[in-house]
CSV table of C-alpha atoms in Angstrom, one decimal:
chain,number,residue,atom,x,y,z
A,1,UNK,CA,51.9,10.0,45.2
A,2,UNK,CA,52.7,11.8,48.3
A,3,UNK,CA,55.1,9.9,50.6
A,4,UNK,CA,54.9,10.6,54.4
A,5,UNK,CA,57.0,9.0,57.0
A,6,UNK,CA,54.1,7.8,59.8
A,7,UNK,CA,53.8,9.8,63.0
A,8,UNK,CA,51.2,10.1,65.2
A,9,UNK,CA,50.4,13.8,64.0
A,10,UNK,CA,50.4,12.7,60.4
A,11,UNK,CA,48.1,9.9,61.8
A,12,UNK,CA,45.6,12.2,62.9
A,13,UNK,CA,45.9,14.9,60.1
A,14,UNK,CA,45.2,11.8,57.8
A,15,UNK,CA,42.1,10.7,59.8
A,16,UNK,CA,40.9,14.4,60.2
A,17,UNK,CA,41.3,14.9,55.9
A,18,UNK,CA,39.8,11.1,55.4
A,19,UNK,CA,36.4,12.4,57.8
A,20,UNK,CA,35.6,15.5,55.2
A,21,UNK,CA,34.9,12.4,52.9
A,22,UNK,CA,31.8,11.5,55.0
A,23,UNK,CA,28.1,12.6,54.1
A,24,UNK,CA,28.0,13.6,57.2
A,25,UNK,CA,30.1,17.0,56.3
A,26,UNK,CA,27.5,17.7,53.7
A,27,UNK,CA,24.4,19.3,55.6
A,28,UNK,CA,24.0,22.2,53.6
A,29,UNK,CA,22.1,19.6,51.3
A,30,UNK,CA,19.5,18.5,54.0
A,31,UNK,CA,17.6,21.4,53.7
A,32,UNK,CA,17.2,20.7,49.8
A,33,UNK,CA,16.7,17.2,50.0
A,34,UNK,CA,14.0,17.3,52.3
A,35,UNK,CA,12.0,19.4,50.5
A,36,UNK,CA,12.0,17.1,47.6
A,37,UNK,CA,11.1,14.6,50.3
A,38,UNK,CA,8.0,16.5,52.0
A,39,UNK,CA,7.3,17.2,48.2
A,40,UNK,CA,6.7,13.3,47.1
A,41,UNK,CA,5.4,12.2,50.6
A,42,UNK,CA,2.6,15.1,50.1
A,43,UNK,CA,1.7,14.6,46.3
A,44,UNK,CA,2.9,10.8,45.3
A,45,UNK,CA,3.6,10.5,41.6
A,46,UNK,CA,3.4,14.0,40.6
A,47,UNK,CA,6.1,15.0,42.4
A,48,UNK,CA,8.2,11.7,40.8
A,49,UNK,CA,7.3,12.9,37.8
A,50,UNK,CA,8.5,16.7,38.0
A,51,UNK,CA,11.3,15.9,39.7
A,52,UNK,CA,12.6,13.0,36.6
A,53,UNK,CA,11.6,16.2,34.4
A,54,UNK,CA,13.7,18.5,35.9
A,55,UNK,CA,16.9,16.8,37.1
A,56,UNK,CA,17.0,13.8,34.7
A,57,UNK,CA,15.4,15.5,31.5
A,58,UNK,CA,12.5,13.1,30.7
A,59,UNK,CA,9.0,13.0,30.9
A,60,UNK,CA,7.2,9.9,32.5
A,61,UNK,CA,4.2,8.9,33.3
A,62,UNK,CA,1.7,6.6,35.4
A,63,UNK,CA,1.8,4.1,32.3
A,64,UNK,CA,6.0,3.8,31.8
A,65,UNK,CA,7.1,4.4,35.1
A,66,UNK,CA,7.5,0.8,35.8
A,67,UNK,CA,9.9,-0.7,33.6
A,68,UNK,CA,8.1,-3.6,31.3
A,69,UNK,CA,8.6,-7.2,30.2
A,70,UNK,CA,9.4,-6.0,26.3
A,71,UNK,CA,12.3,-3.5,27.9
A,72,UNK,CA,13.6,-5.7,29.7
A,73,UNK,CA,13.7,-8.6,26.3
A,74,UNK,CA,15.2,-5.4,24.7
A,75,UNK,CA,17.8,-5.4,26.9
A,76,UNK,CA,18.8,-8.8,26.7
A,77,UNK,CA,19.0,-8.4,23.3
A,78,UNK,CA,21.6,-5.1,23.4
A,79,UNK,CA,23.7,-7.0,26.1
A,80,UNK,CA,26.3,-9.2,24.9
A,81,UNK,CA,26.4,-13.0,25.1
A,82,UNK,CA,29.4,-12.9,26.8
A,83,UNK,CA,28.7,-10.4,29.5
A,84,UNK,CA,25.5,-12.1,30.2
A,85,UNK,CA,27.4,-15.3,31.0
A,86,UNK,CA,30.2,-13.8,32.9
A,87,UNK,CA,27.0,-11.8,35.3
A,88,UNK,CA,25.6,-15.1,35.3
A,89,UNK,CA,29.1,-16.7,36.1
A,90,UNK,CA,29.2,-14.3,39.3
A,91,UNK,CA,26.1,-14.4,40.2
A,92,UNK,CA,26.3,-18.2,41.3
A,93,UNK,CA,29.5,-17.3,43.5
A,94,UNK,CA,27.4,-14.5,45.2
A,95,UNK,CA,24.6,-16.7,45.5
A,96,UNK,CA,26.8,-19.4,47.0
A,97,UNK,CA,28.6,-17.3,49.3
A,98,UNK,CA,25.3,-15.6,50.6
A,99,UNK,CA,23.6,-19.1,51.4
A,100,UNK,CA,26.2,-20.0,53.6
A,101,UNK,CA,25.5,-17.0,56.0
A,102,UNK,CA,21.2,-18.2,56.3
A,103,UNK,CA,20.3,-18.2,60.0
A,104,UNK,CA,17.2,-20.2,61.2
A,105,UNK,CA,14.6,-20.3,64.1
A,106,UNK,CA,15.7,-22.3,67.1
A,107,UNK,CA,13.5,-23.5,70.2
A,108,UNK,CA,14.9,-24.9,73.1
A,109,UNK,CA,12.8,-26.8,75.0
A,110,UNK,CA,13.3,-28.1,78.6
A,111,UNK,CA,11.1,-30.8,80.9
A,112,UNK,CA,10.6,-27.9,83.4
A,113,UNK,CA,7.3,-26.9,81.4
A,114,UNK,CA,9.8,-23.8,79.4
A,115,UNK,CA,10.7,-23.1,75.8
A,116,UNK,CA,12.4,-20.4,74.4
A,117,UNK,CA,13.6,-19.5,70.9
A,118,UNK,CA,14.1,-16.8,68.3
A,119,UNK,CA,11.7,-16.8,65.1
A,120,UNK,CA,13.5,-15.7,62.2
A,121,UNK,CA,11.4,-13.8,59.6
A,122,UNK,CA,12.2,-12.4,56.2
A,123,UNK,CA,11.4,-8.8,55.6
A,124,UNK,CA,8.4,-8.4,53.2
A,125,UNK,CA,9.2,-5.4,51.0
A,126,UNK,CA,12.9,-4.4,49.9
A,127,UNK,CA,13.6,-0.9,47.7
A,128,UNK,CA,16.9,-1.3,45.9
A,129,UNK,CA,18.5,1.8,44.9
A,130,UNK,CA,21.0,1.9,41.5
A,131,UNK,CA,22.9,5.0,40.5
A,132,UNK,CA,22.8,6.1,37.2
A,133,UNK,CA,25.2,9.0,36.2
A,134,UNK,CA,28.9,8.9,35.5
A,135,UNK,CA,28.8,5.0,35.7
A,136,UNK,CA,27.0,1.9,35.7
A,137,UNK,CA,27.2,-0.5,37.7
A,138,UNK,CA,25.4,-4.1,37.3
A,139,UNK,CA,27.8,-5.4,39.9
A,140,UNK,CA,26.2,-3.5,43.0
A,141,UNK,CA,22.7,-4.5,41.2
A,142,UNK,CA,24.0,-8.6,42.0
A,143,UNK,CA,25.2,-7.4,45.4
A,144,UNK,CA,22.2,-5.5,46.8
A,145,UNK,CA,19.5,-8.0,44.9
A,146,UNK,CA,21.1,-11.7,46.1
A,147,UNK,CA,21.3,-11.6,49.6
A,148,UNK,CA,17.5,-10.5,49.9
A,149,UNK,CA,16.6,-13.4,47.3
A,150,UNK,CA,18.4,-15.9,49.4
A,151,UNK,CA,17.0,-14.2,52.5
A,152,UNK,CA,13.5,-14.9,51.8
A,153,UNK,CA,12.4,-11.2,51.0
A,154,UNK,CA,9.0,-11.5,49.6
A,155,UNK,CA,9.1,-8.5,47.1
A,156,UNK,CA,12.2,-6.5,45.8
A,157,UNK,CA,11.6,-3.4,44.1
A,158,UNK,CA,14.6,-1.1,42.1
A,159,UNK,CA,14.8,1.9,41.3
A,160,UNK,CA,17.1,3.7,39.1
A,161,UNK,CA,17.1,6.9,36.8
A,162,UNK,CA,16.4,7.0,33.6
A,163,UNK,CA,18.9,7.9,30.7
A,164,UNK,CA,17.9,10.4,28.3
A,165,UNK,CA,16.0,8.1,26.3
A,166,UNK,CA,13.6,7.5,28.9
A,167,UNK,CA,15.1,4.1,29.6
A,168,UNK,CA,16.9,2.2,31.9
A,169,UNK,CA,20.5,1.1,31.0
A,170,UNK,CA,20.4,-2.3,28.9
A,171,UNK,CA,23.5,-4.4,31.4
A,172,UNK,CA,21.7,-3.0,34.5
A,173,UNK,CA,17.9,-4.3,33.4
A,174,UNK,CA,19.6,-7.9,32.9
A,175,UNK,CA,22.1,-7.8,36.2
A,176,UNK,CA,18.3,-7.2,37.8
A,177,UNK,CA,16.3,-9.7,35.9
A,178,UNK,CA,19.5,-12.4,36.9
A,179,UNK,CA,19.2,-11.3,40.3
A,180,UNK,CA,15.5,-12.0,40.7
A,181,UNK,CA,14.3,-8.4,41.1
A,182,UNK,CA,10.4,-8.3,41.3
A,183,UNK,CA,9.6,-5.1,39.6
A,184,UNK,CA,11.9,-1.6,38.4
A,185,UNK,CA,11.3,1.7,38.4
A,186,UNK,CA,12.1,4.8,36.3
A,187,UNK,CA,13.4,7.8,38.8
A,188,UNK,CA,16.7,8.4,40.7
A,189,UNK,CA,17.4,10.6,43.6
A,190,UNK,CA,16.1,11.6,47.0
A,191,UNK,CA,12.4,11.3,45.1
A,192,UNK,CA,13.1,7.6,44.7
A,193,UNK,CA,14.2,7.1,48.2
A,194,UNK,CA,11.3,8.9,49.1
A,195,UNK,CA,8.9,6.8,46.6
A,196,UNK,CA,10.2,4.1,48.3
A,197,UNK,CA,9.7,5.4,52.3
A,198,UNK,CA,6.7,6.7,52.0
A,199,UNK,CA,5.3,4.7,48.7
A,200,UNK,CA,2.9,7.1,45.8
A,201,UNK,CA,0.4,5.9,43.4
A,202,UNK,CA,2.8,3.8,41.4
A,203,UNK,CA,5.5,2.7,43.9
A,204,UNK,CA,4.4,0.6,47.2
A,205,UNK,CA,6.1,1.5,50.5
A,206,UNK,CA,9.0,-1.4,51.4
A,207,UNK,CA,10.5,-2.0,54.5
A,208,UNK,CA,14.1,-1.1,54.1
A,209,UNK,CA,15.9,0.4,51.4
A,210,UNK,CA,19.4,-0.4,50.4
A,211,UNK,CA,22.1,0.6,47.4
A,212,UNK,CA,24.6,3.2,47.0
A,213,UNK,CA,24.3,7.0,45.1
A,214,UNK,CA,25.3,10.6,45.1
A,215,UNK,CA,25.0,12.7,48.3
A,216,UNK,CA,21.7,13.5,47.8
A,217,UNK,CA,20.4,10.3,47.9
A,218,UNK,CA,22.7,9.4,50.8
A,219,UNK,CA,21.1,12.6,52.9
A,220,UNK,CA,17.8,11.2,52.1
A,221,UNK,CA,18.4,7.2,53.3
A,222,UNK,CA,19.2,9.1,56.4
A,223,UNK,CA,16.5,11.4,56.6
A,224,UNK,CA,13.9,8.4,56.1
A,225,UNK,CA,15.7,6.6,58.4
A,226,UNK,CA,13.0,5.1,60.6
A,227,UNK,CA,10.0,5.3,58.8
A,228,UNK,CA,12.0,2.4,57.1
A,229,UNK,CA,15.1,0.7,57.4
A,230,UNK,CA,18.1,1.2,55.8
A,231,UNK,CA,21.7,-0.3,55.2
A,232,UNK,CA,23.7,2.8,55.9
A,233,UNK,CA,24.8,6.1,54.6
A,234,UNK,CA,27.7,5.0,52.2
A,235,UNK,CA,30.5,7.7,51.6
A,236,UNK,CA,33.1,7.2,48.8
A,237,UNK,CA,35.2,4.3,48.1
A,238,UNK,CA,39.1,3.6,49.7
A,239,UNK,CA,41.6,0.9,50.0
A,240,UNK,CA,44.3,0.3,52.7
A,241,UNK,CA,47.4,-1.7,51.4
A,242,UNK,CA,49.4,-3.0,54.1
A,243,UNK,CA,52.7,-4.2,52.4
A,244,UNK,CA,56.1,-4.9,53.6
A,245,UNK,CA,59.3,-5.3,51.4
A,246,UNK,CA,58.5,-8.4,49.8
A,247,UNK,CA,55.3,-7.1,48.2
A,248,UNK,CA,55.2,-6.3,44.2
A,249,UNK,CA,55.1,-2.3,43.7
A,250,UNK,CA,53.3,-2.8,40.4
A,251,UNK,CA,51.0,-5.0,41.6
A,252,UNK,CA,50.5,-2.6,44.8
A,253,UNK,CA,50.0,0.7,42.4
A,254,UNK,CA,47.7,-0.9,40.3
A,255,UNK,CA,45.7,-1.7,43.4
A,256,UNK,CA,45.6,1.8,44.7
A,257,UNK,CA,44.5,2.8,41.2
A,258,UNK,CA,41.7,0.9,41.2
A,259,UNK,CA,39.8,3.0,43.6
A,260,UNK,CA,41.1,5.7,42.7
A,261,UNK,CA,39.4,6.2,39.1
A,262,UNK,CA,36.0,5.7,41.3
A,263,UNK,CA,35.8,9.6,42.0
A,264,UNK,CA,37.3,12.5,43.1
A,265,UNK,CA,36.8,11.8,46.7
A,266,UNK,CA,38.0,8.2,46.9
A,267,UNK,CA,40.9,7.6,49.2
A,268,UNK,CA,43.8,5.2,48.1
A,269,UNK,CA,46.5,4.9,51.3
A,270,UNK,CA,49.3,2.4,51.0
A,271,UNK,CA,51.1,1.7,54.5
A,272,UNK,CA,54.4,0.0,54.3
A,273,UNK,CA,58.0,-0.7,56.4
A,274,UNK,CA,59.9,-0.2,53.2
A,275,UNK,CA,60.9,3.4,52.1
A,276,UNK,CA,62.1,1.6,48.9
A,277,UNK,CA,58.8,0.4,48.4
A,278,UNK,CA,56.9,3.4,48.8
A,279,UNK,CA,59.7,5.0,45.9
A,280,UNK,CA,58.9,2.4,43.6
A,281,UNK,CA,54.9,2.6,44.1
A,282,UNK,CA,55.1,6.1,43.5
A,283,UNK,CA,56.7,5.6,40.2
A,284,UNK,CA,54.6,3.2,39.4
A,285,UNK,CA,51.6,5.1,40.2
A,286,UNK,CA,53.0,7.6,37.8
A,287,UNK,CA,53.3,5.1,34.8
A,288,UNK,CA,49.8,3.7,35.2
A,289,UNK,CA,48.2,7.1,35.3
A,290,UNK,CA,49.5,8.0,32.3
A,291,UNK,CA,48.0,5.5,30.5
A,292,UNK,CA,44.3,4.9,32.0
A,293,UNK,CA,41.0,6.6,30.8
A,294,UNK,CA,39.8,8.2,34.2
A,295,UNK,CA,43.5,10.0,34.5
A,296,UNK,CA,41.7,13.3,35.5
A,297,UNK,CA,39.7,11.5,38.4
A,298,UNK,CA,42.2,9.7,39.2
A,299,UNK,CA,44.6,12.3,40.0
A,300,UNK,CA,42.2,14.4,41.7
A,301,UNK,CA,41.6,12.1,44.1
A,302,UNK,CA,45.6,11.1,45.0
A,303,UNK,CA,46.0,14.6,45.4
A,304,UNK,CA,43.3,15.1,47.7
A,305,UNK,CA,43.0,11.6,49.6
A,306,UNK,CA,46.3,9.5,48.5
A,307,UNK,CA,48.9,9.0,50.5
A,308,UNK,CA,52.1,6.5,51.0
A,309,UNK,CA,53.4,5.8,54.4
A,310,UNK,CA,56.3,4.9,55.5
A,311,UNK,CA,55.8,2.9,59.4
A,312,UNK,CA,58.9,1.8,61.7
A,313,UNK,CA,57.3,-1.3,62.1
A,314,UNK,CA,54.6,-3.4,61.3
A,315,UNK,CA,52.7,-2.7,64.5
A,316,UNK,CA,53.0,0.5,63.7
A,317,UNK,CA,51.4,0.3,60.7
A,318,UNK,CA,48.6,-2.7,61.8
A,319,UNK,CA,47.7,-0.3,64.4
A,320,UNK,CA,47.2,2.8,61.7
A,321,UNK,CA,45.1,0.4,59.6
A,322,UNK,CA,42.9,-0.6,62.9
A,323,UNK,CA,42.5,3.4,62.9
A,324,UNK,CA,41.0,4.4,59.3
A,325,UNK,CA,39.2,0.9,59.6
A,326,UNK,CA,39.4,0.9,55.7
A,327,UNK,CA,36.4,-0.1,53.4
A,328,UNK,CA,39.5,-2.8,51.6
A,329,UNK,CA,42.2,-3.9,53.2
A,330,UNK,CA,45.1,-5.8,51.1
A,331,UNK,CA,47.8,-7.7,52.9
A,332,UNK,CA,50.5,-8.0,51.0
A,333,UNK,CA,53.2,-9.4,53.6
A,334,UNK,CA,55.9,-12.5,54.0
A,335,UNK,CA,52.9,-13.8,56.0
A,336,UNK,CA,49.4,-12.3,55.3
A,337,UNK,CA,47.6,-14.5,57.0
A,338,UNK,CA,49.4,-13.9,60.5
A,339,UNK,CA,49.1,-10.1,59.6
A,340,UNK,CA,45.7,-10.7,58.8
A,341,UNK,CA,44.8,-12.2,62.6
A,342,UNK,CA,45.9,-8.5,64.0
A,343,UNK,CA,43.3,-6.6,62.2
A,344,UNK,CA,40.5,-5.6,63.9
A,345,UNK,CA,38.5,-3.1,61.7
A,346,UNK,CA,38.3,-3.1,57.7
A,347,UNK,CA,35.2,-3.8,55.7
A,348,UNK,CA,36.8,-6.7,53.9
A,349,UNK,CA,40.2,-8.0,53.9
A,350,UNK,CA,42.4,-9.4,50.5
A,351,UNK,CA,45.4,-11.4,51.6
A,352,UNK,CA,47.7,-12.1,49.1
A,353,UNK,CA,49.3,-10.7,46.2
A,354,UNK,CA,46.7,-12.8,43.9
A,355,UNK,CA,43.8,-11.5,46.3
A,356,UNK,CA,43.3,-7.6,44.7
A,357,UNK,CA,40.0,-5.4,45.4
A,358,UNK,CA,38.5,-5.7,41.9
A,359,UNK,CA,38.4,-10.1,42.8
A,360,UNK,CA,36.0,-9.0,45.3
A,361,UNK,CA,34.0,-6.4,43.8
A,362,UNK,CA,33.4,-8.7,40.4
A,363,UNK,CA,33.6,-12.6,41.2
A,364,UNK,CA,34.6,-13.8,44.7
A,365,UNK,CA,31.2,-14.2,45.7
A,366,UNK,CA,31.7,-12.2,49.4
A,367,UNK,CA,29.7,-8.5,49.5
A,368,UNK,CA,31.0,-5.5,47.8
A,369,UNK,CA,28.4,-3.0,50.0
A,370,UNK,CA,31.0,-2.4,52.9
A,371,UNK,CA,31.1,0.4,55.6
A,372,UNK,CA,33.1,3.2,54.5
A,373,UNK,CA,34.4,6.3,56.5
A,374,UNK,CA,35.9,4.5,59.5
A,375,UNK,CA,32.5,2.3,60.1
A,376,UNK,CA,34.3,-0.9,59.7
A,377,UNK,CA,34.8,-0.7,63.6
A,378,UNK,CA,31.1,-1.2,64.5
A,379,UNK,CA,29.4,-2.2,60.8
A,380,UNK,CA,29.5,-4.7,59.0
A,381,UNK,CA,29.2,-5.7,55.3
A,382,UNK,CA,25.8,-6.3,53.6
A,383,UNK,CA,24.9,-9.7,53.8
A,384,UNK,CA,21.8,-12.1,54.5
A,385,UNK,CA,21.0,-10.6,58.2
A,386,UNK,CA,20.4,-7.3,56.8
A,387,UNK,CA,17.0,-8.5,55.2
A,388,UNK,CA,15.1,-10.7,58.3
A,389,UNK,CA,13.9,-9.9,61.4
A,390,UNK,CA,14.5,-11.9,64.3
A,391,UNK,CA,11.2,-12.4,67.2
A,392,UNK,CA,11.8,-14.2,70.6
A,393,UNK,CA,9.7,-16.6,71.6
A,394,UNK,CA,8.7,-17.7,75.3
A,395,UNK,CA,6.5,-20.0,76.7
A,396,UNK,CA,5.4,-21.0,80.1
A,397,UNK,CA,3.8,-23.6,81.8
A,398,UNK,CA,1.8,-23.0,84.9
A,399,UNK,CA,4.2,-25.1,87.2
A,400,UNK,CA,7.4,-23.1,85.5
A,401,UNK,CA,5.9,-20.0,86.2
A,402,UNK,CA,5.0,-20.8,89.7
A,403,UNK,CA,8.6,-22.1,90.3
A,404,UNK,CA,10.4,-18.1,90.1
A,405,UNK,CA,6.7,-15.7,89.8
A,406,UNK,CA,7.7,-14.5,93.4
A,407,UNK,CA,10.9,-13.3,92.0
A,408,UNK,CA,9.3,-11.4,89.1
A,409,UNK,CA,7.1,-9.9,91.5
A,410,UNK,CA,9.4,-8.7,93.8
A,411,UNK,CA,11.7,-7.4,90.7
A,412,UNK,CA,9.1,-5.7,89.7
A,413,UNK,CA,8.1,-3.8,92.7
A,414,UNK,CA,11.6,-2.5,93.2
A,415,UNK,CA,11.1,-0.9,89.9
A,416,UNK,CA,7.6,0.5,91.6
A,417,UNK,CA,6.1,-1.4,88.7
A,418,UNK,CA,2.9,-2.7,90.6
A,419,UNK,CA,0.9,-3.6,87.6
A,420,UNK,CA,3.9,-5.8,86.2
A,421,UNK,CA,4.2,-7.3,89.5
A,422,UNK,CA,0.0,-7.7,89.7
A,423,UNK,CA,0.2,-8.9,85.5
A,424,UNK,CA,2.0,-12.3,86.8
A,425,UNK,CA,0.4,-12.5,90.8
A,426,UNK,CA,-3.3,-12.4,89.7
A,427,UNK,CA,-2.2,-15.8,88.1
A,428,UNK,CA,-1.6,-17.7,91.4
A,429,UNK,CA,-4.2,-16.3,93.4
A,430,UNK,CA,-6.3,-18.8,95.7
């Protein structure tokens, strides 16, 4: 891997390179993808079914769009034992995790005659979208399915693209059925995003739609984007390893790695106050790749997005981290939890040389779906929020009301609001 020593105009060449990453940079898709959206808001399950001809090489129909109850046995039955119980294993921490974050109405109540409060509501409908493609992925399936279960959500619906057989990978029909998904569907792409915005014969409209894939379906979350919710428009994976000369370079390049092999654009950035650190993890990084399947990914991606810096100091480097506002952030410090108390922006943070990234996208129980692309400094990871609604409430007696309507009145004649100000006067008039 490349080593840099850290200056502010490597600091902004670095940010600049990271921001080609984002979907964002990719409009000359939008054109394309909205056809394909006008196409299946305009003809429903026809255009589903072209488009699955056409990009995913299989005919379906009204009759085996939806997956059924025999695929899914069939898939239990080409999934091994032992996976099943380690899905089933992480699936409890999730579920665990997730319950701690439920929020609940509140009134508040007072002997002047008022009452105020906030009604929380589940949402009603939930799309879940699961990439098919170079890899699968039955961890995201846990991750995007059990904080709407323990939300409330009334109906979750997947989606996912069909392999060449017509069905839908074995591991991710059981990750769904473990989850609690309601019912699955057959296509992948911006047609299932827009199956799921603007609902066809076959597939009912939801309220929000959530999950990762390629560009194109990343263009077409945000094209949809308020005719139905959405979590956000994911770009691709990165780590950030903050380490100082006590951390373990083979644990630290192995940790890089992991990303890494995710695809070509992935960014893996270590930031360290040891120059013979960053020597070692570069050999290291050389070792490893030798030796793991993805090599050619791999080293795509730490040509184009890896990098090893070397800080002055450890502000230095805290304050580089608080700028890319990584999607993982490992500590790996004399004292990761004091480092830990400086951060202000990463998706999630790892403290610990027993704490690496592949703990929390597996096991842990916390949210792999995390902002990406610098997000971390205003978003949040996917959690139990992202699936209810919250409604105030208010309530007024007559004698409250009469206590402050003059001030309401008067507030609302400054704006030249008369019928506001008349709305709450015609109440008190003798």
């Amino acid at each position: 891997m490349r080593i840099v020593n850290l200056t502010q105009k490597e600091r902004e060449n670095i940010l600049e390179n990271l921001l080609h990453r984002s979907p964002n940079q990719y409009g000359e898709y939008e054109d394309t993808v909205q056809e394909i959206l006008d196409d299946v808001k305009t003809k429903g399950d026809k255009a589903l079914f072209n488009y699955t001809e056409k990009f995913d090489k299989v005919t379906i129909t009204p009759e085996s769009i939806r997956v059924t109850e025999e695929e899914i046995a069939e898939a239990y039955e080409q999934v091994d034992d032992k996976l099943i119980e380690i899905i089933r294993k992480s699936l409890k921490n999730i579920k665990e995790y997730h319950e701690k974050q439920i929020c609940y109405s509140w009134f508040d109540s007072k002997p002047d005659g008022t009452l105020l409060g906030q009604k929380v509501t589940a949402l009603e409908r939930v799309g879940v979208y699961v990439p098919g493609g170079k890899a699968v992925y039955p961890s995201s399936v846990l991750m995007n399915i059990v904080p709407a279960r323990v939300a409330g959500v009334e109906r979750i619906i997947m989606t996912t693209p069909p392999g060449k057989d017509g069905k839908v990978y074995p591991v991710t029909l059981v990750a769904a059925r473990e989850a609690g998904v309601d019912e699955v569907y057959k296509v992948g792409g911006a047609q299932a995003i827009g199956a799921l915005a603007y609902g066809t014969e076959s597939i009912k409209k939801v309220d929000k739609i959530v999950g990762p894939g390629n560009i194109f379906v990343a263009l077409a979350k945000k094209a949809v984007y308020g005719h139905v919710s959405i979590d956000s428009i994911a770009g691709p994976s990165e780590i950030l390893v903050l380490a100082d000369e006590t951390a373990n370079p083979r644990y630290v390049a192995a940790d890089l790695l992991s990303q890494a092999e995710h695809d070509e654009m992935a960014s893996a950035i270590l930031i360290t106050t040891s120059a013979e650190l960053a020597q070692k993890v570069s050999e290291e990084v050389d070792g490893f790749v030798k030796e793991l399947s993805r090599k050619d990914i791999i080293v795509k991606s730490l040509d184009a997005f890896g990098y090893i810096l070397v800080a002055e100091t450890m502000e230095e480097a805290i304050e580089t981290a608080n700028e890319i506002a990584s999607e993982h952030l490992e500590i790996m410090t004399k004292n990761p939890f004091d480092t830990m108390t400086r951060i202000r922006n990463a998706g999630a943070i790892f403290l610990g040389e027993y704490s690496s990234e592949p703990l929390g996208d597996y096991f842990a129980g916390p949210n792999h779906v995390l902002p990406t692309n610098g997000t971390a400094k205003f978003f949040s990871p996917l959690s139990v929020d992202d699936f209810i609604k919250k409604s105030s409430i208010i309530s007024y007696s007559r004698d409250a009301l009469e206590k402050i309507h003059g001030d309401i009145e008067d507030f609302a004649s400054a704006e030249k609001l008369t019928a506001h100000a008349n709305s709450i006067a015609v109440r008190f008039e003798k």
